Amino acid sequence: GLEKWRTNVIETTLPLLLGLLFLTAGIGHFANAQAFQDIYPPKGTWGIWYLPGSAEFHVAWTGLVEILGGSGLLFGATRSILASGDDEDDENLAINLIEPISALVLFILTVVVTPANIYMYTHGVTMGDMAPLDLSFHYTRFAVQVAFLSLLITLARDSFFYAWGDELD
């Protein structure tokens, strides 16, 4: 039932898939930095966008956070996959918190980078040499972003609960 769901999905599959996705996206921030800089809203966009720092800076720090967060999720998934069923490994609270903190940080990051997605939509901006994007792309991207946010907050919440569950007894 629920225990199998938690073990197969929340502890392994979900962090593995999301970890790989965010790790790959983070690497992309460095491998193809200009494409990500192209979608960073310039100062004055919408009359309210005055975030300090250059596009290069913001692309670099968000890429680094995606790499670290994705690695944290992969660490948690790998740890769950390789777990021998021995509860001795579960006694280190700091280790147990790597996955939920990674999920929470990636949730916050996904919210923080939303203006870049809105900028793409409102100004018709594309990444690199992409062709103009159809409206359906933006709607699909929005739905996928909502799904990512839902999955990340579920992973963070459930992982925090199980990391601290034994500590609260």
PDB file of C-alpha atoms in Angstrom:
ATOM      1  CA  GLY A   1       0.000   0.000   0.000  1.00  0.00           C
ATOM      2  CA  LEU A   2       1.283   3.371   1.064  1.00  0.00           C
ATOM      3  CA  GLU A   3       4.602   2.051   2.378  1.00  0.00           C
ATOM      4  CA  LYS A   4       5.363   0.516  -1.023  1.00  0.00           C
ATOM      5  CA  TRP A   5       4.328   3.782  -2.734  1.00  0.00           C
ATOM      6  CA  ARG A   6       6.646   5.761  -0.456  1.00  0.00           C
ATOM      7  CA  THR A   7       9.545   3.370  -1.035  1.00  0.00           C
ATOM      8  CA  ASN A   8       9.121   3.012  -4.809  1.00  0.00           C
ATOM      9  CA  VAL A   9       8.077   6.553  -5.710  1.00  0.00           C
ATOM     10  CA  ILE A  10       8.862   9.113  -3.003  1.00  0.00           C
ATOM     11  CA  GLU A  11      12.194   7.636  -1.907  1.00  0.00           C
ATOM     12  CA  THR A  12      13.578   6.400  -5.218  1.00  0.00           C
ATOM     13  CA  THR A  13      11.872   7.154  -8.542  1.00  0.00           C
ATOM     14  CA  LEU A  14      10.840  10.757  -7.912  1.00  0.00           C
ATOM     15  CA  PRO A  15      14.178  12.017  -6.545  1.00  0.00           C
ATOM     16  CA  LEU A  16      16.071  10.039  -9.184  1.00  0.00           C
ATOM     17  CA  LEU A  17      14.135  11.546 -12.095  1.00  0.00           C
ATOM     18  CA  LEU A  18      13.989  15.073 -10.687  1.00  0.00           C
ATOM     19  CA  GLY A  19      17.649  14.885  -9.655  1.00  0.00           C
ATOM     20  CA  LEU A  20      18.733  13.915 -13.161  1.00  0.00           C
ATOM     21  CA  LEU A  21      16.548  16.619 -14.689  1.00  0.00           C
ATOM     22  CA  PHE A  22      17.853  19.416 -12.465  1.00  0.00           C
ATOM     23  CA  LEU A  23      21.466  18.213 -12.674  1.00  0.00           C
ATOM     24  CA  THR A  24      21.247  18.216 -16.477  1.00  0.00           C
ATOM     25  CA  ALA A  25      19.573  21.638 -16.519  1.00  0.00           C
ATOM     26  CA  GLY A  26      22.234  23.015 -14.179  1.00  0.00           C
ATOM     27  CA  ILE A  27      25.027  21.744 -16.408  1.00  0.00           C
ATOM     28  CA  GLY A  28      23.192  23.330 -19.337  1.00  0.00           C
ATOM     29  CA  HIS A  29      23.468  26.719 -17.624  1.00  0.00           C
ATOM     30  CA  PHE A  30      27.241  26.452 -18.069  1.00  0.00           C
ATOM     31  CA  ALA A  31      27.433  24.460 -21.307  1.00  0.00           C
ATOM     32  CA  ASN A  32      25.048  26.822 -23.113  1.00  0.00           C
ATOM     33  CA  ALA A  33      25.131  29.913 -20.896  1.00  0.00           C
ATOM     34  CA  GLN A  34      24.206  32.352 -23.663  1.00  0.00           C
ATOM     35  CA  ALA A  35      20.886  30.598 -24.305  1.00  0.00           C
ATOM     36  CA  PHE A  36      19.932  31.013 -20.648  1.00  0.00           C
ATOM     37  CA  GLN A  37      21.179  34.604 -20.595  1.00  0.00           C
ATOM     38  CA  ASP A  38      18.922  35.339 -23.567  1.00  0.00           C
ATOM     39  CA  ILE A  39      15.818  34.614 -21.491  1.00  0.00           C
ATOM     40  CA  TYR A  40      16.897  36.636 -18.447  1.00  0.00           C
ATOM     41  CA  PRO A  41      14.665  39.726 -18.280  1.00  0.00           C
ATOM     42  CA  PRO A  42      16.689  42.930 -18.732  1.00  0.00           C
ATOM     43  CA  LYS A  43      16.439  45.690 -16.133  1.00  0.00           C
ATOM     44  CA  GLY A  44      13.244  47.683 -16.531  1.00  0.00           C
ATOM     45  CA  THR A  45      11.196  44.832 -17.991  1.00  0.00           C
ATOM     46  CA  TRP A  46       7.510  45.335 -17.136  1.00  0.00           C
ATOM     47  CA  GLY A  47       8.545  48.610 -15.474  1.00  0.00           C
ATOM     48  CA  ILE A  48       9.357  46.753 -12.246  1.00  0.00           C
ATOM     49  CA  TRP A  49      12.279  44.424 -12.963  1.00  0.00           C
ATOM     50  CA  TYR A  50      15.353  45.918 -11.340  1.00  0.00           C
ATOM     51  CA  LEU A  51      17.168  42.908  -9.909  1.00  0.00           C
ATOM     52  CA  PRO A  52      20.835  43.699  -9.210  1.00  0.00           C
ATOM     53  CA  GLY A  53      23.459  41.635 -10.988  1.00  0.00           C
ATOM     54  CA  SER A  54      24.073  40.689 -14.575  1.00  0.00           C
ATOM     55  CA  ALA A  55      22.381  37.973 -16.578  1.00  0.00           C
ATOM     56  CA  GLU A  56      25.677  36.064 -16.487  1.00  0.00           C
ATOM     57  CA  PHE A  57      25.693  36.134 -12.687  1.00  0.00           C
ATOM     58  CA  HIS A  58      22.089  34.945 -12.376  1.00  0.00           C
ATOM     59  CA  VAL A  59      22.524  32.188 -14.946  1.00  0.00           C
ATOM     60  CA  ALA A  60      25.639  30.974 -13.103  1.00  0.00           C
ATOM     61  CA  TRP A  61      24.177  30.914  -9.591  1.00  0.00           C
ATOM     62  CA  THR A  62      20.910  29.305 -10.687  1.00  0.00           C
ATOM     63  CA  GLY A  63      22.878  26.683 -12.625  1.00  0.00           C
ATOM     64  CA  LEU A  64      25.021  25.967  -9.574  1.00  0.00           C
ATOM     65  CA  VAL A  65      21.939  25.621  -7.345  1.00  0.00           C
ATOM     66  CA  GLU A  66      20.357  23.244  -9.880  1.00  0.00           C
ATOM     67  CA  ILE A  67      23.539  21.133  -9.940  1.00  0.00           C
ATOM     68  CA  LEU A  68      23.761  21.002  -6.133  1.00  0.00           C
ATOM     69  CA  GLY A  69      20.025  20.421  -5.657  1.00  0.00           C
ATOM     70  CA  GLY A  70      19.894  17.755  -8.345  1.00  0.00           C
ATOM     71  CA  SER A  71      22.932  16.061  -6.810  1.00  0.00           C
ATOM     72  CA  GLY A  72      21.243  16.117  -3.397  1.00  0.00           C
ATOM     73  CA  LEU A  73      18.166  14.427  -4.832  1.00  0.00           C
ATOM     74  CA  LEU A  74      20.319  11.843  -6.610  1.00  0.00           C
ATOM     75  CA  PHE A  75      22.213  11.215  -3.360  1.00  0.00           C
ATOM     76  CA  GLY A  76      18.931  10.534  -1.534  1.00  0.00           C
ATOM     77  CA  ALA A  77      17.624   8.283  -4.303  1.00  0.00           C
ATOM     78  CA  THR A  78      20.869   6.327  -4.532  1.00  0.00           C
ATOM     79  CA  ARG A  79      20.942   5.951  -0.765  1.00  0.00           C
ATOM     80  CA  SER A  80      17.382   4.590  -0.822  1.00  0.00           C
ATOM     81  CA  ILE A  81      18.106   2.204  -3.684  1.00  0.00           C
ATOM     82  CA  LEU A  82      21.233   0.864  -2.011  1.00  0.00           C
ATOM     83  CA  ALA A  83      19.690   0.683   1.474  1.00  0.00           C
ATOM     84  CA  SER A  84      20.044  -2.775   2.959  1.00  0.00           C
ATOM     85  CA  GLY A  85      17.006  -2.416   5.174  1.00  0.00           C
ATOM     86  CA  ASP A  86      19.322  -1.727   8.100  1.00  0.00           C
ATOM     87  CA  ASP A  87      18.047   1.249  10.096  1.00  0.00           C
ATOM     88  CA  GLU A  88      21.520   2.168  11.374  1.00  0.00           C
ATOM     89  CA  ASP A  89      22.058   4.377   8.321  1.00  0.00           C
ATOM     90  CA  ASP A  90      18.875   6.291   9.127  1.00  0.00           C
ATOM     91  CA  GLU A  91      20.226   7.587  12.438  1.00  0.00           C
ATOM     92  CA  ASN A  92      22.204  10.507  10.987  1.00  0.00           C
ATOM     93  CA  LEU A  93      19.712  13.367  10.793  1.00  0.00           C
ATOM     94  CA  ALA A  94      22.052  15.606   8.781  1.00  0.00           C
ATOM     95  CA  ILE A  95      22.395  12.963   6.054  1.00  0.00           C
ATOM     96  CA  ASN A  96      18.652  12.330   6.123  1.00  0.00           C
ATOM     97  CA  LEU A  97      17.953  16.033   5.543  1.00  0.00           C
ATOM     98  CA  ILE A  98      20.013  16.323   2.329  1.00  0.00           C
ATOM     99  CA  GLU A  99      17.161  15.143   0.097  1.00  0.00           C
ATOM    100  CA  PRO A 100      14.321  17.201   1.623  1.00  0.00           C
ATOM    101  CA  ILE A 101      16.462  20.345   1.796  1.00  0.00           C
ATOM    102  CA  SER A 102      17.494  19.812  -1.839  1.00  0.00           C
ATOM    103  CA  ALA A 103      13.844  19.418  -2.867  1.00  0.00           C
ATOM    104  CA  LEU A 104      12.820  22.533  -0.932  1.00  0.00           C
ATOM    105  CA  VAL A 105      15.661  24.610  -2.401  1.00  0.00           C
ATOM    106  CA  LEU A 106      14.746  23.462  -5.921  1.00  0.00           C
ATOM    107  CA  PHE A 107      11.098  24.324  -5.239  1.00  0.00           C
ATOM    108  CA  ILE A 108      12.114  27.855  -4.216  1.00  0.00           C
ATOM    109  CA  LEU A 109      14.475  28.136  -7.190  1.00  0.00           C
ATOM    110  CA  THR A 110      11.716  27.087  -9.590  1.00  0.00           C
ATOM    111  CA  VAL A 111       9.519  29.887  -8.200  1.00  0.00           C
ATOM    112  CA  VAL A 112      12.412  32.376  -8.337  1.00  0.00           C
ATOM    113  CA  VAL A 113      13.208  31.706 -12.011  1.00  0.00           C
ATOM    114  CA  THR A 114       9.566  31.993 -13.080  1.00  0.00           C
ATOM    115  CA  PRO A 115      10.084  35.591 -14.309  1.00  0.00           C
ATOM    116  CA  ALA A 116      12.388  34.229 -17.027  1.00  0.00           C
ATOM    117  CA  ASN A 117       9.567  31.964 -18.226  1.00  0.00           C
ATOM    118  CA  ILE A 118       7.088  34.845 -18.073  1.00  0.00           C
ATOM    119  CA  TYR A 119       9.559  37.025 -19.997  1.00  0.00           C
ATOM    120  CA  MET A 120       9.754  34.384 -22.726  1.00  0.00           C
ATOM    121  CA  TYR A 121       5.943  34.420 -22.925  1.00  0.00           C
ATOM    122  CA  THR A 122       5.370  38.184 -22.780  1.00  0.00           C
ATOM    123  CA  HIS A 123       8.248  39.214 -25.048  1.00  0.00           C
ATOM    124  CA  GLY A 124       8.518  36.261 -27.465  1.00  0.00           C
ATOM    125  CA  VAL A 125      12.100  35.582 -26.387  1.00  0.00           C
ATOM    126  CA  THR A 126      13.706  32.231 -27.166  1.00  0.00           C
ATOM    127  CA  MET A 127      16.794  30.408 -25.978  1.00  0.00           C
ATOM    128  CA  GLY A 128      19.622  30.796 -28.456  1.00  0.00           C
ATOM    129  CA  ASP A 129      18.704  30.184 -32.083  1.00  0.00           C
ATOM    130  CA  MET A 130      15.333  28.555 -31.405  1.00  0.00           C
ATOM    131  CA  ALA A 131      12.462  29.334 -33.733  1.00  0.00           C
ATOM    132  CA  PRO A 132       9.655  31.463 -32.295  1.00  0.00           C
ATOM    133  CA  LEU A 133       7.630  29.503 -29.771  1.00  0.00           C
ATOM    134  CA  ASP A 134       3.991  28.699 -30.273  1.00  0.00           C
ATOM    135  CA  LEU A 135       1.503  29.656 -27.570  1.00  0.00           C
ATOM    136  CA  SER A 136       0.934  25.954 -26.861  1.00  0.00           C
ATOM    137  CA  PHE A 137       4.599  25.677 -25.787  1.00  0.00           C
ATOM    138  CA  HIS A 138       4.070  28.306 -23.091  1.00  0.00           C
ATOM    139  CA  TYR A 139       0.887  26.670 -21.827  1.00  0.00           C
ATOM    140  CA  THR A 140       2.587  23.282 -21.730  1.00  0.00           C
ATOM    141  CA  ARG A 141       5.601  24.776 -19.974  1.00  0.00           C
ATOM    142  CA  PHE A 142       3.324  26.359 -17.375  1.00  0.00           C
ATOM    143  CA  ALA A 143       1.604  23.018 -16.731  1.00  0.00           C
ATOM    144  CA  VAL A 144       4.954  21.244 -16.458  1.00  0.00           C
ATOM    145  CA  GLN A 145       6.236  23.913 -14.066  1.00  0.00           C
ATOM    146  CA  VAL A 146       3.168  23.497 -11.853  1.00  0.00           C
ATOM    147  CA  ALA A 147       3.743  19.728 -11.910  1.00  0.00           C
ATOM    148  CA  PHE A 148       7.421  20.200 -10.951  1.00  0.00           C
ATOM    149  CA  LEU A 149       6.458  22.502  -8.099  1.00  0.00           C
ATOM    150  CA  SER A 150       3.877  19.978  -6.879  1.00  0.00           C
ATOM    151  CA  LEU A 151       6.341  17.096  -7.057  1.00  0.00           C
ATOM    152  CA  LEU A 152       9.126  19.044  -5.363  1.00  0.00           C
ATOM    153  CA  ILE A 153       6.947  20.206  -2.468  1.00  0.00           C
ATOM    154  CA  THR A 154       5.565  16.676  -2.054  1.00  0.00           C
ATOM    155  CA  LEU A 155       9.073  15.259  -2.017  1.00  0.00           C
ATOM    156  CA  ALA A 156      10.286  17.906   0.448  1.00  0.00           C
ATOM    157  CA  ARG A 157       7.299  17.472   2.759  1.00  0.00           C
ATOM    158  CA  ASP A 158       7.353  13.682   2.771  1.00  0.00           C
ATOM    159  CA  SER A 159      11.133  13.489   3.042  1.00  0.00           C
ATOM    160  CA  PHE A 160      11.195  15.963   5.959  1.00  0.00           C
ATOM    161  CA  PHE A 161       8.477  13.947   7.672  1.00  0.00           C
ATOM    162  CA  TYR A 162      10.338  10.668   7.324  1.00  0.00           C
ATOM    163  CA  ALA A 163      13.712  12.249   8.181  1.00  0.00           C
ATOM    164  CA  TRP A 164      12.320  13.642  11.433  1.00  0.00           C
ATOM    165  CA  GLY A 165       9.622  11.053  12.113  1.00  0.00           C
ATOM    166  CA  ASP A 166      11.765   8.908  14.357  1.00  0.00           C
ATOM    167  CA  GLU A 167      13.285  11.958  16.049  1.00  0.00           C
ATOM    168  CA  LEU A 168       9.836  13.100  17.202  1.00  0.00           C
ATOM    169  CA  ASP A 169       8.999   9.843  18.986  1.00  0.00           C
TER     170      ASP A 169
END
